[in-house]
Coordinates of C-alpha atoms and ligand atoms in Angstrom, one line a residue:
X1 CA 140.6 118.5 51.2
X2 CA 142.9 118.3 54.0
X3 CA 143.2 115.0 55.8
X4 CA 144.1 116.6 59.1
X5 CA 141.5 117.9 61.2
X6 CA 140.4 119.2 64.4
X7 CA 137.5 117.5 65.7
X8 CA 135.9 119.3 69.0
X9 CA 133.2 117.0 70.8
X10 CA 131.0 120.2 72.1
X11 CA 129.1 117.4 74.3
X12 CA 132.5 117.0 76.1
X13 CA 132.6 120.9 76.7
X14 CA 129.1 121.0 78.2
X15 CA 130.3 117.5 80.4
X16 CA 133.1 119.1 81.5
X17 CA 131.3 122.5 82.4
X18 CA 128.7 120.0 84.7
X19 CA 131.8 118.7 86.2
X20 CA 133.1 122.5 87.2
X21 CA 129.7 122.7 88.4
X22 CA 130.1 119.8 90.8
X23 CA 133.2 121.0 92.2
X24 CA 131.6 124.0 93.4
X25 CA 127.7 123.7 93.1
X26 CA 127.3 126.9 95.2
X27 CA 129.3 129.2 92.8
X28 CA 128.3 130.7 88.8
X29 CA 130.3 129.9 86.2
X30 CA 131.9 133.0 84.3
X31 CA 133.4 130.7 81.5
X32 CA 136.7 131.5 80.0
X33 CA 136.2 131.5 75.6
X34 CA 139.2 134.2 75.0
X35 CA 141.6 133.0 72.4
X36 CA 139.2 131.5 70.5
X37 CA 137.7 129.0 73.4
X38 CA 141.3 128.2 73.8
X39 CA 141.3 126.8 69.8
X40 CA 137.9 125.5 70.1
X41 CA 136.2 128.4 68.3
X42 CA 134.9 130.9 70.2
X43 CA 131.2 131.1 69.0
X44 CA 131.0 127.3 68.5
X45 CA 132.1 126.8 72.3
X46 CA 129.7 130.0 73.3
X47 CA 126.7 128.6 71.3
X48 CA 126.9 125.2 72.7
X49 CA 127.7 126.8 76.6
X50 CA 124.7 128.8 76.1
X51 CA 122.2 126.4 75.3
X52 CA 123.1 122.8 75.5
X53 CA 120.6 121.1 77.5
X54 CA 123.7 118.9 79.9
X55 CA 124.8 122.4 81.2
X56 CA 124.9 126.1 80.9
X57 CA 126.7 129.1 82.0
X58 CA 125.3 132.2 82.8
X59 CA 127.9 134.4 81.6
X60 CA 131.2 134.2 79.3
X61 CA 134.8 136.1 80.0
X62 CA 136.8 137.2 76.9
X63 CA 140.3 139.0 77.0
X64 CA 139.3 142.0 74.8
X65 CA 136.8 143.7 73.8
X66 CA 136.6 143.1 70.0
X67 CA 136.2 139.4 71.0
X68 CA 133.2 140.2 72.6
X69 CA 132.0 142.3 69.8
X70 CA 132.5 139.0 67.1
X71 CA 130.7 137.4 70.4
X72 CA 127.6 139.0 70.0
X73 CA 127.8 139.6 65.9
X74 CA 127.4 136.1 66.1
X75 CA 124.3 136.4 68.2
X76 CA 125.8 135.0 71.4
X77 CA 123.0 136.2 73.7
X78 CA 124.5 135.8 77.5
X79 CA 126.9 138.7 79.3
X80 CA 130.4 139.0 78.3
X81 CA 133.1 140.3 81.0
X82 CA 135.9 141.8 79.1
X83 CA 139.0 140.5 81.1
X84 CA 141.5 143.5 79.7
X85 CA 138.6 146.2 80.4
X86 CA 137.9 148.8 78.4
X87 CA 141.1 151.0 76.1
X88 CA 139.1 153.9 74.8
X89 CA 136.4 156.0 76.0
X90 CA 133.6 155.0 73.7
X91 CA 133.7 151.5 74.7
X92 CA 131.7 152.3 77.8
X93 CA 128.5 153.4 76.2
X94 CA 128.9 150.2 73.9
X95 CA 129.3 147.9 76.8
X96 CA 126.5 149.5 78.5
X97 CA 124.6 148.6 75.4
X98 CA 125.2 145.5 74.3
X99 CA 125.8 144.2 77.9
X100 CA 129.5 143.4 78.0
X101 CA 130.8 143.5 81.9
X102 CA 134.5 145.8 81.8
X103 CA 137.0 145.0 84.2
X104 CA 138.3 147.6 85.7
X105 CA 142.0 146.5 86.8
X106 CA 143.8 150.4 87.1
X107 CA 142.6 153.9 88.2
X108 CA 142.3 155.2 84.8
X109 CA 140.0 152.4 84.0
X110 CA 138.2 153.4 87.1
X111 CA 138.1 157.1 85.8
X112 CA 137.2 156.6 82.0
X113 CA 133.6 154.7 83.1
X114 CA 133.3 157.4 85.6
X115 CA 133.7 160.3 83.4
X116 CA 131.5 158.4 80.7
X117 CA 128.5 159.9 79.3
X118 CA 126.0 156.5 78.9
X119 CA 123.0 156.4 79.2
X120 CA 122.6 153.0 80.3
X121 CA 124.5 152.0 83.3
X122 CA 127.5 149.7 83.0
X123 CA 128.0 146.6 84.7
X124 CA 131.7 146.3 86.2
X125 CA 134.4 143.6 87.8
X126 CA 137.0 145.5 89.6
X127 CA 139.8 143.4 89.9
X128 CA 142.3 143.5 92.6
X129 CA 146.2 142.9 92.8
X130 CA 146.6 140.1 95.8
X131 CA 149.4 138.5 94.4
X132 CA 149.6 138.4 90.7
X133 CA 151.1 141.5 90.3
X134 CA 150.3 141.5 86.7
X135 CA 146.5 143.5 86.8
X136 CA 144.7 144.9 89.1
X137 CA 144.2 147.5 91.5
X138 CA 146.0 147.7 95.1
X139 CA 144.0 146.5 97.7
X140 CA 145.0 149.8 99.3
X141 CA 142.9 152.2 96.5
X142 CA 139.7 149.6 96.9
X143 CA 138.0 151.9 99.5
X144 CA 138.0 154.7 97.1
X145 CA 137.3 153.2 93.7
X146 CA 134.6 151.0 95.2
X147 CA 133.2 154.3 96.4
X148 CA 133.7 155.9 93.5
X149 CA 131.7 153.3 91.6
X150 CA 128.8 153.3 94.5
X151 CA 128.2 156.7 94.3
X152 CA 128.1 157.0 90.3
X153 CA 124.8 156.6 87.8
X154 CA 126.1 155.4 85.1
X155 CA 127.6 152.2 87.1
X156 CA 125.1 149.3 87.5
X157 CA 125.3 148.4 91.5
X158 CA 126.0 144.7 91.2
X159 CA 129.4 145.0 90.7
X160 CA 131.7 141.6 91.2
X161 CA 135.2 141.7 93.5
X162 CA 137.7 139.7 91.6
X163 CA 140.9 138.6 91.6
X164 CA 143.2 136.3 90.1
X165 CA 145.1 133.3 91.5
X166 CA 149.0 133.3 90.4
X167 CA 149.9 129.6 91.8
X168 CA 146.7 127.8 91.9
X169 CA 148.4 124.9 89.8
X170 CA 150.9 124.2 92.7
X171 CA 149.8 122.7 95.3
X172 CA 152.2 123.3 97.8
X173 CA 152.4 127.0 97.2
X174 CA 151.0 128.9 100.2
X175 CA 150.5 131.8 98.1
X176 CA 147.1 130.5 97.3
X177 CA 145.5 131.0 100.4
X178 CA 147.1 134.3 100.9
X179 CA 145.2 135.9 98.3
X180 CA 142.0 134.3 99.0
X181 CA 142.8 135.2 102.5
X182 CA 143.6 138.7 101.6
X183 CA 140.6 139.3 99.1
X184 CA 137.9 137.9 101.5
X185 CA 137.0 140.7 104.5
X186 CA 137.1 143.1 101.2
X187 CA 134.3 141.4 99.8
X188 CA 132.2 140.9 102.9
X189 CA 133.0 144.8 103.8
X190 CA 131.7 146.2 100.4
X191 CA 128.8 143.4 100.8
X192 CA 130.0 142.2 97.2
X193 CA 130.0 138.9 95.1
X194 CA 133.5 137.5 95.0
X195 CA 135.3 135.8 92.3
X196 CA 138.5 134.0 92.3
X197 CA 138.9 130.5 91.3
X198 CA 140.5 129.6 87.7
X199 CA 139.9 125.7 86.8
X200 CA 142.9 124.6 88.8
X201 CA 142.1 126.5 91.7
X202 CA 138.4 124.9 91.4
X203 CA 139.6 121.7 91.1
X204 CA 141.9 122.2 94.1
X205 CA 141.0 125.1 96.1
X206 CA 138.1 124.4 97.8
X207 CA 138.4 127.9 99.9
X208 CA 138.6 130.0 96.7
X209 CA 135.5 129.0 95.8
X210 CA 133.6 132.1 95.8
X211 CA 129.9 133.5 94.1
X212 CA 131.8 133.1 90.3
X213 CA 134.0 130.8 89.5
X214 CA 136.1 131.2 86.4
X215 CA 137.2 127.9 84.4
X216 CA 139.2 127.9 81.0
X217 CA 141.4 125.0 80.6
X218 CA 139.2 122.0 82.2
X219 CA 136.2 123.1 80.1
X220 CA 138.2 122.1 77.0
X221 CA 138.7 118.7 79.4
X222 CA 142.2 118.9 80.0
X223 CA 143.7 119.2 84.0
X224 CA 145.5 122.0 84.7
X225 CA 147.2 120.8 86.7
X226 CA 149.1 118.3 84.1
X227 CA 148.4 115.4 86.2
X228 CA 148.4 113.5 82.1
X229 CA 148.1 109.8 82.9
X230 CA 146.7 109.7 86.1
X231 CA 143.8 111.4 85.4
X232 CA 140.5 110.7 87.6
X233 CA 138.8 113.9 87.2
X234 CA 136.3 112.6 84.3
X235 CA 137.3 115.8 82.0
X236 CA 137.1 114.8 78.6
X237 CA 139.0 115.7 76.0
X238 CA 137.1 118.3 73.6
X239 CA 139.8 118.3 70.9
X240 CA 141.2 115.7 69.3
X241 CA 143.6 115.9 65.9
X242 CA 143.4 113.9 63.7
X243 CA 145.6 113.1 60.3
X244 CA 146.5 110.3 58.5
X245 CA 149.8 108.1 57.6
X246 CA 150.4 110.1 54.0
X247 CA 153.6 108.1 53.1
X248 CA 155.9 105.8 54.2
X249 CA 159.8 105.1 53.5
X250 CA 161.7 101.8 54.7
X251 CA 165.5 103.4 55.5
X252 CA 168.9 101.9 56.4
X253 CA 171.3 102.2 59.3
X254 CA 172.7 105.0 59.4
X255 CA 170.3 107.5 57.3
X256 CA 169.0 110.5 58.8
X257 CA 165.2 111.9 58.7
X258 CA 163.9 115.5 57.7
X259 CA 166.0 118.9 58.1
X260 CA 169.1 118.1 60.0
X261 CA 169.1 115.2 59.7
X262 CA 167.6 115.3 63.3
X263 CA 167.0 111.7 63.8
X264 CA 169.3 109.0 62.5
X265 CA 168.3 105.2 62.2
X266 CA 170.3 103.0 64.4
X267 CA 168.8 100.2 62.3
X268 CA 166.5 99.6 59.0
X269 CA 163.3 101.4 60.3
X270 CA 159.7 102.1 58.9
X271 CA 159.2 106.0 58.7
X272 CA 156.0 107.2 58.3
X273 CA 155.1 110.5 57.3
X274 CA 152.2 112.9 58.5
X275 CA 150.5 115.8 56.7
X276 CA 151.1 118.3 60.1
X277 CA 153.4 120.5 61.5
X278 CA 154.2 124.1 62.8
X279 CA 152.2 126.0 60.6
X280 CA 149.4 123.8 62.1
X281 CA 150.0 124.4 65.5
X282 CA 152.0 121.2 65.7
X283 CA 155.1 122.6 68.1
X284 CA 158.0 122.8 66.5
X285 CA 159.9 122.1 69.5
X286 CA 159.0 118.5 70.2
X287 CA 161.7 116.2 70.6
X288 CA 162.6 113.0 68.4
X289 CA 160.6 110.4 71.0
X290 CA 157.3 112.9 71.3
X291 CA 153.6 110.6 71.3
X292 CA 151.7 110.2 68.3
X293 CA 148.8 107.6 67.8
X294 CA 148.9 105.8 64.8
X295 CA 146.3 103.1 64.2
X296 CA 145.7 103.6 68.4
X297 CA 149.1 102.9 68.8
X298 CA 152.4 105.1 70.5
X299 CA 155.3 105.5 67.6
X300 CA 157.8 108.3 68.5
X301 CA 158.4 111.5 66.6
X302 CA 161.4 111.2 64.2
X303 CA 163.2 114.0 63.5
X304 CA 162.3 117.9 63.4
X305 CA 159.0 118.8 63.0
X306 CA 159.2 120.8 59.8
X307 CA 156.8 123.4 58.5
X308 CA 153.4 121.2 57.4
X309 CA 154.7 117.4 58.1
X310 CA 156.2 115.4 60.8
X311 CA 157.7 112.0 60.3
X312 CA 157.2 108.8 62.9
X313 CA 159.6 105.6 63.1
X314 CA 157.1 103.0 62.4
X315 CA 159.2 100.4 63.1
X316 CA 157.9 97.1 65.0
X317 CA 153.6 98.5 64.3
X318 CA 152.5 95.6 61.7
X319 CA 150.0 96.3 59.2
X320 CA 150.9 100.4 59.2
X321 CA 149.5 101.3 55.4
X322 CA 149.0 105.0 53.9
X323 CA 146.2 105.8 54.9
X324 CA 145.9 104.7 58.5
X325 CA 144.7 107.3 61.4
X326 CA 146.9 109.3 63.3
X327 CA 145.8 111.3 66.5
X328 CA 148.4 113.6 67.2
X329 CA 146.4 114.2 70.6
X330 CA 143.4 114.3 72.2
X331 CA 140.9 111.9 73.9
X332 CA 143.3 109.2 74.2
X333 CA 147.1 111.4 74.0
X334 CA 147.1 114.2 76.0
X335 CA 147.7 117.6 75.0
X336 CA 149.8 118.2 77.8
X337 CA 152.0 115.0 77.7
X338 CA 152.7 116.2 73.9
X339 CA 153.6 119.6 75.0
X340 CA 155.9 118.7 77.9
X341 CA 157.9 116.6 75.2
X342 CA 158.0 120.4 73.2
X343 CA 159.0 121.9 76.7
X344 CA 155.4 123.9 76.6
X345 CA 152.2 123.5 78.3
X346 CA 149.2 122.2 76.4
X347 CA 147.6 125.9 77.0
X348 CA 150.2 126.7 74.6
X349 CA 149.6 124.7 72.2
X350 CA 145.3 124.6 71.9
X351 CA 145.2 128.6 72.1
X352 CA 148.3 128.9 69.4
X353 CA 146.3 126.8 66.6
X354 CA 146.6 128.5 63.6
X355 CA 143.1 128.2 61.6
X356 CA 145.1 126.4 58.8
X357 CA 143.3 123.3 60.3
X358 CA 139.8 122.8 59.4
X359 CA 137.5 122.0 62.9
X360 CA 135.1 119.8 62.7
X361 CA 132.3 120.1 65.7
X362 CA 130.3 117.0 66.7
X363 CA 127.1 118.6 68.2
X364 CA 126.0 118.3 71.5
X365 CA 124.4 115.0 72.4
X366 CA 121.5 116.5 74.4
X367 CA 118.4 118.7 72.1
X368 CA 119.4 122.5 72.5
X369 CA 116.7 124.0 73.7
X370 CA 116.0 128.0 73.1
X371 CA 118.5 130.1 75.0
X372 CA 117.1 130.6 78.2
Ligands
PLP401 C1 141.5 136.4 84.8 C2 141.4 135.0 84.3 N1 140.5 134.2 84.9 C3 140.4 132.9 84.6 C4 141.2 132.3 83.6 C5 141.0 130.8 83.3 O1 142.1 130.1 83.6 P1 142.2 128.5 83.4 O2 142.2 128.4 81.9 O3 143.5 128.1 84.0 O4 141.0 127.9 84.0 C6 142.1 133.1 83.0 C7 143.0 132.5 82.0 O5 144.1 132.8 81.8 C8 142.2 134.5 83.3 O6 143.1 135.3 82.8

């Protein structure tokens, strides 16, 4: 058995969902589970946001549609949005179905649920281009795809305006209220729910607040807006991971650690060494200095992170022994502080986890009830 291990608190993700809730109490909550609840595990995080008794959402967002698919295999119940739309005919009719919403971000999106032959109408999000330029339909075809979609049967008529927020994480950027500026009158002149706000535009952007709101990152309790350290926003970590000290190596003046050689003892030093590394998820690009907890306490990084191991310059920690915990980060190192030592963003590293971890989920504290 593997003595590193994720542990996800899914209490903390239904917290941190009541806390997206009280930044906007007027809006929905779409919530964001795509790759793999951003290393939570998709169906764990879905389960628990569907029926934990401290909050739930109405409604999940996934980027493709065989996520949704594994969604409702595992008997997730609620609506799933597809956030990439639909990429072959036939997913229409299955949408319809099995009650996944498509986003319709281009003309030929538009078109292929148009020409579809269902026989159940499909719910749709049609997403427009305010700013992103990465998805999404120019504001300048909206008159005619939203007319389009009016006029047609096999389109279900409580379709959502959406679209996406390019520099909601900088808060001096005037692009934000641009595009909420420039999505608004479309909204009010097709008489349409709105959606716009990812977590960092709901923790900071009070006027994108609209009818859905659409968190990711601060569900899984980190900011994103990277604020580690001076953090008041009561978001709790969901993840933290876990290893332990596996051995330990007393080396002299002069003698280098791991491949390279990459860190070099300017004195006798304690190395410790942990059972994690890139094949983990661990990034391979932290520096010789990065955070890791051992026994609660900060010891740098020393040396290259190497395949399935770090090592960490124990020196000056009495009492270290094999054995001893090691949070590489989580409730009390955050993801983010590790990642800006790796020159990433703690995104990065939750949705690039590997599997080769095992997860283990602490249930939520509250009774589930039936989903509801
Ligand atoms: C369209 C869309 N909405 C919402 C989100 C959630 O963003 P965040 O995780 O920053 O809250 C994402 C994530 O990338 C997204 O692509």
């Amino acid at each position: 058995m593997r003595t590193t291990e994720a542990i996800v608190r899914l209490d903390a993700i239904a917290q941190n969902l009541a806390i997206a809730i009280r930044y906007a109490p007027g809006s929905k909550i779409l919530a964001v589970i795509k790759a793999n609840a951003y290393g939570h595990g998709m169906v764990e995080v879905a389960g628990t946001l569907q029926s934990c008794d401290v909050a739930r959402v109405p409604a999940f967002a996934v980027a493709f549609f065989d996520e949704a698919v594994q969604l409702r295999d595992a008997g997730i119940s609620r609506p799933i949005l597809v956030l990439q739309g639909s990429t072959a005919a036939a997913d229409v009719a299955e949408a319809a179905a099995k009650d996944f919403w498509l986003m319709l971000h281009d003309r030929q999106q538009v078109d292929r649920v148009l020409q579809s032959d269902t026989d159940l109408p499909v719910r749709v999000w049609i997403k427009a281009d305010t700013g992103m330029h990465r998805l999404g339909l120019d504001v300048t075809e909206l008159d005619s795809v939203f007319a389009a979609l009016s006029a047609a049967a096999n389109v279900q008529q409580d379709m959502v305006l959406c679209t996406h927020l390019a520099c909601a994480d900088d808060l001096e950027n005037p692009l934000t209220r641009q595009q909420v500026k420039q999505i608004r009158p479309y909204a009010a002149k097709y008489k349409l729910p709105l959606s716009i706000a990812n977590s960092a535009a709901i923790m900071s952007w009070p006027e994108s607040h609209a009818d859905w709101n659409r968190p990711g990152y601060m569900l899984y309790g980190n900011n994103p807006l990277g604020s580690f350290g001076s953090d008041h926003t009561g978001l709790i970590p969901a993840m933290t991971m876990t290893s332990s000290i596996m051995a330990m190596k007393e080396v002299m003046p002069g003698e280098g650690i791991g491949y390279g050689h990459g860190w070099v003892a300017k004195k006798q030093s304690n190395i410790g060494t942990i059972p994690i590394g890139y094949a983990d998820g661990y990034p391979r690009h932290a520096a010789s200095g990065t955070p890791v907890l051992v026994n609660g306490q900060r010891v740098p990084l020393a040396g290259r992170v190497s395949m399935d191991m770090i090592s960490v310059d124990l020196s000056g920690q009495k009492n270290v022994n094999i054995g001893d915990p090691v949070e590489l980060w989580g409730e009390h190192l955050s993801v983010d502080e590790v990642a800006a030592c790796a020159g990433t963003i703690g995104y990065e590293i939750l949705a690039g986890l590997t599997g080769h971890v095992p997860i283990a989920y602490l249930p939520c504290s509250k009774r589930p009830s039936s989903d509801g």
